[in-house]
Amino acid sequence: MDDDRAALTAEFQRVMLAGTARMKREFGYNPTRFQRMVAEKGAVGAAKQLLADRSTTSDGFTTLWENNHLGLSVEAHALLPRFKMLFTTEELGHARHHHELHDFDVDGFLRNIGDDLP
């Protein structure tokens, strides 16, 4: 089980970093603060830190919302079935709630994403 979790953690890190490259390429956003957090804590640790603060919206989330790309957010990735085991029920609830506050159709996103990653 620990090997599975380690592999999943590594995959989450790879996917999140690929997403940062996509953001820069597609709409000129370079999430340097998030990249710094990932370098310090790993992608799962960075995600957990962002998901822990229910009172604020990160600059990155706001930028993704403004560019209609919330499917690239940390919160969206945490909700993907393949990565859910990396997060607590509370963290996943926060991720879902945060998207719903911004009129993002979480269920539609999850239904349409299938096995493809954003």
mmCIF file of C-alpha atoms in Angstrom:
data_model
loop_
_atom_site.group_PDB
_atom_site.id
_atom_site.type_symbol
_atom_site.label_atom_id
_atom_site.label_comp_id
_atom_site.label_asym_id
_atom_site.label_seq_id
_atom_site.Cartn_x
_atom_site.Cartn_y
_atom_site.Cartn_z
ATOM 1 C CA MET A 1 0.000 0.000 0.000
ATOM 2 C CA ASP A 2 2.836 2.427 0.786
ATOM 3 C CA ASP A 3 4.344 1.781 -2.669
ATOM 4 C CA ASP A 4 0.977 2.552 -4.272
ATOM 5 C CA ARG A 5 0.681 5.792 -2.305
ATOM 6 C CA ALA A 6 4.252 6.800 -3.177
ATOM 7 C CA ALA A 7 3.606 6.138 -6.867
ATOM 8 C CA LEU A 8 0.354 8.105 -6.721
ATOM 9 C CA THR A 9 2.095 10.980 -4.911
ATOM 10 C CA ALA A 10 4.777 11.049 -7.615
ATOM 11 C CA GLU A 11 2.114 11.004 -10.328
ATOM 12 C CA PHE A 12 0.244 13.874 -8.656
ATOM 13 C CA GLN A 13 3.485 15.860 -8.556
ATOM 14 C CA ARG A 14 4.181 15.173 -12.239
ATOM 15 C CA VAL A 15 0.647 16.119 -13.264
ATOM 16 C CA MET A 16 0.616 19.308 -11.201
ATOM 17 C CA LEU A 17 3.963 20.448 -12.641
ATOM 18 C CA ALA A 18 2.774 19.645 -16.169
ATOM 19 C CA GLY A 19 -0.261 21.804 -15.414
ATOM 20 C CA THR A 20 1.940 24.743 -14.437
ATOM 21 C CA ALA A 21 3.749 24.458 -17.781
ATOM 22 C CA ARG A 22 0.403 24.356 -19.578
ATOM 23 C CA MET A 23 -0.785 27.503 -17.768
ATOM 24 C CA LYS A 24 2.304 29.381 -18.834
ATOM 25 C CA ARG A 25 2.065 28.156 -22.416
ATOM 26 C CA GLU A 26 -1.683 28.636 -22.910
ATOM 27 C CA PHE A 27 -2.380 31.914 -21.129
ATOM 28 C CA GLY A 28 0.889 33.304 -19.855
ATOM 29 C CA TYR A 29 0.430 32.522 -16.169
ATOM 30 C CA ASN A 30 3.495 31.333 -14.283
ATOM 31 C CA PRO A 31 2.408 30.165 -10.799
ATOM 32 C CA THR A 32 5.738 30.870 -9.091
ATOM 33 C CA ARG A 33 4.335 30.807 -5.550
ATOM 34 C CA PHE A 34 2.805 27.370 -6.126
ATOM 35 C CA GLN A 35 6.002 26.104 -7.753
ATOM 36 C CA ARG A 36 7.963 27.288 -4.719
ATOM 37 C CA MET A 37 5.504 25.504 -2.416
ATOM 38 C CA VAL A 38 5.894 22.308 -4.461
ATOM 39 C CA ALA A 39 9.682 22.567 -4.272
ATOM 40 C CA GLU A 40 9.472 22.915 -0.476
ATOM 41 C CA LYS A 41 6.626 20.516 0.384
ATOM 42 C CA GLY A 42 5.927 18.420 -2.695
ATOM 43 C CA ALA A 43 2.731 18.764 -4.708
ATOM 44 C CA VAL A 44 0.565 16.908 -2.185
ATOM 45 C CA GLY A 45 1.931 19.005 0.693
ATOM 46 C CA ALA A 46 1.359 22.201 -1.282
ATOM 47 C CA ALA A 47 -2.172 21.109 -2.151
ATOM 48 C CA LYS A 48 -2.922 20.272 1.471
ATOM 49 C CA GLN A 49 -1.700 23.705 2.542
ATOM 50 C CA LEU A 50 -3.935 25.416 -0.013
ATOM 51 C CA LEU A 51 -6.906 23.223 0.915
ATOM 52 C CA ALA A 52 -6.453 23.890 4.640
ATOM 53 C CA ASP A 53 -7.321 27.586 4.411
ATOM 54 C CA ARG A 54 -11.043 27.785 3.795
ATOM 55 C CA SER A 55 -11.140 31.555 4.256
ATOM 56 C CA THR A 56 -9.090 32.684 1.275
ATOM 57 C CA THR A 57 -8.851 32.129 -2.444
ATOM 58 C CA SER A 58 -5.330 31.782 -3.772
ATOM 59 C CA ASP A 59 -4.094 34.099 -6.501
ATOM 60 C CA GLY A 60 -3.618 31.036 -8.697
ATOM 61 C CA PHE A 61 -7.223 29.909 -8.282
ATOM 62 C CA THR A 62 -8.416 33.428 -9.090
ATOM 63 C CA THR A 63 -6.244 33.552 -12.220
ATOM 64 C CA LEU A 64 -7.538 30.162 -13.362
ATOM 65 C CA TRP A 65 -11.122 31.291 -12.735
ATOM 66 C CA GLU A 66 -10.556 34.510 -14.696
ATOM 67 C CA ASN A 67 -9.175 32.466 -17.605
ATOM 68 C CA ASN A 68 -11.944 29.844 -17.437
ATOM 69 C CA HIS A 69 -9.476 27.065 -16.550
ATOM 70 C CA LEU A 70 -10.572 25.891 -13.098
ATOM 71 C CA GLY A 71 -10.069 22.327 -14.314
ATOM 72 C CA LEU A 72 -6.334 22.970 -13.928
ATOM 73 C CA SER A 73 -6.609 23.973 -10.282
ATOM 74 C CA VAL A 74 -5.140 22.078 -7.357
ATOM 75 C CA GLU A 75 -8.675 21.624 -6.059
ATOM 76 C CA ALA A 76 -9.866 20.032 -9.313
ATOM 77 C CA HIS A 77 -6.923 17.631 -9.335
ATOM 78 C CA ALA A 78 -7.538 16.637 -5.724
ATOM 79 C CA LEU A 79 -11.115 15.705 -6.657
ATOM 80 C CA LEU A 80 -10.070 13.390 -9.485
ATOM 81 C CA PRO A 81 -10.911 9.799 -8.532
ATOM 82 C CA ARG A 82 -7.328 8.627 -9.067
ATOM 83 C CA PHE A 83 -5.953 11.157 -6.544
ATOM 84 C CA LYS A 84 -8.742 11.289 -3.930
ATOM 85 C CA MET A 85 -6.987 8.856 -1.590
ATOM 86 C CA LEU A 86 -4.209 11.409 -1.080
ATOM 87 C CA PHE A 87 -6.600 13.812 0.654
ATOM 88 C CA THR A 88 -8.915 13.807 3.651
ATOM 89 C CA THR A 89 -12.677 14.012 3.380
ATOM 90 C CA GLU A 90 -12.471 17.540 4.787
ATOM 91 C CA GLU A 91 -9.903 18.630 2.179
ATOM 92 C CA LEU A 92 -12.011 17.166 -0.623
ATOM 93 C CA GLY A 93 -15.098 18.894 0.751
ATOM 94 C CA HIS A 94 -13.246 22.195 0.731
ATOM 95 C CA ALA A 95 -12.072 21.620 -2.847
ATOM 96 C CA ARG A 96 -15.610 20.898 -4.016
ATOM 97 C CA HIS A 97 -17.126 23.804 -2.073
ATOM 98 C CA HIS A 98 -14.546 26.257 -3.380
ATOM 99 C CA HIS A 99 -15.324 25.302 -6.978
ATOM 100 C CA GLU A 100 -19.054 25.458 -6.430
ATOM 101 C CA LEU A 101 -18.711 28.980 -5.003
ATOM 102 C CA HIS A 102 -17.210 29.929 -8.369
ATOM 103 C CA ASP A 103 -19.999 28.260 -10.384
ATOM 104 C CA PHE A 104 -17.777 25.403 -11.530
ATOM 105 C CA ASP A 105 -19.725 22.232 -12.360
ATOM 106 C CA VAL A 106 -17.649 19.749 -10.362
ATOM 107 C CA ASP A 107 -19.810 16.742 -11.196
ATOM 108 C CA GLY A 108 -19.815 17.607 -14.908
ATOM 109 C CA PHE A 109 -16.050 18.061 -14.838
ATOM 110 C CA LEU A 110 -15.543 14.688 -13.136
ATOM 111 C CA ARG A 111 -17.985 12.981 -15.496
ATOM 112 C CA ASN A 112 -16.300 14.394 -18.597
ATOM 113 C CA ILE A 113 -12.685 14.018 -17.540
ATOM 114 C CA GLY A 114 -12.743 10.201 -17.450
ATOM 115 C CA ASP A 115 -9.170 8.922 -17.296
ATOM 116 C CA ASP A 116 -7.784 11.993 -19.050
ATOM 117 C CA LEU A 117 -6.023 14.503 -16.873
ATOM 118 C CA PRO A 118 -6.624 18.209 -17.312
#
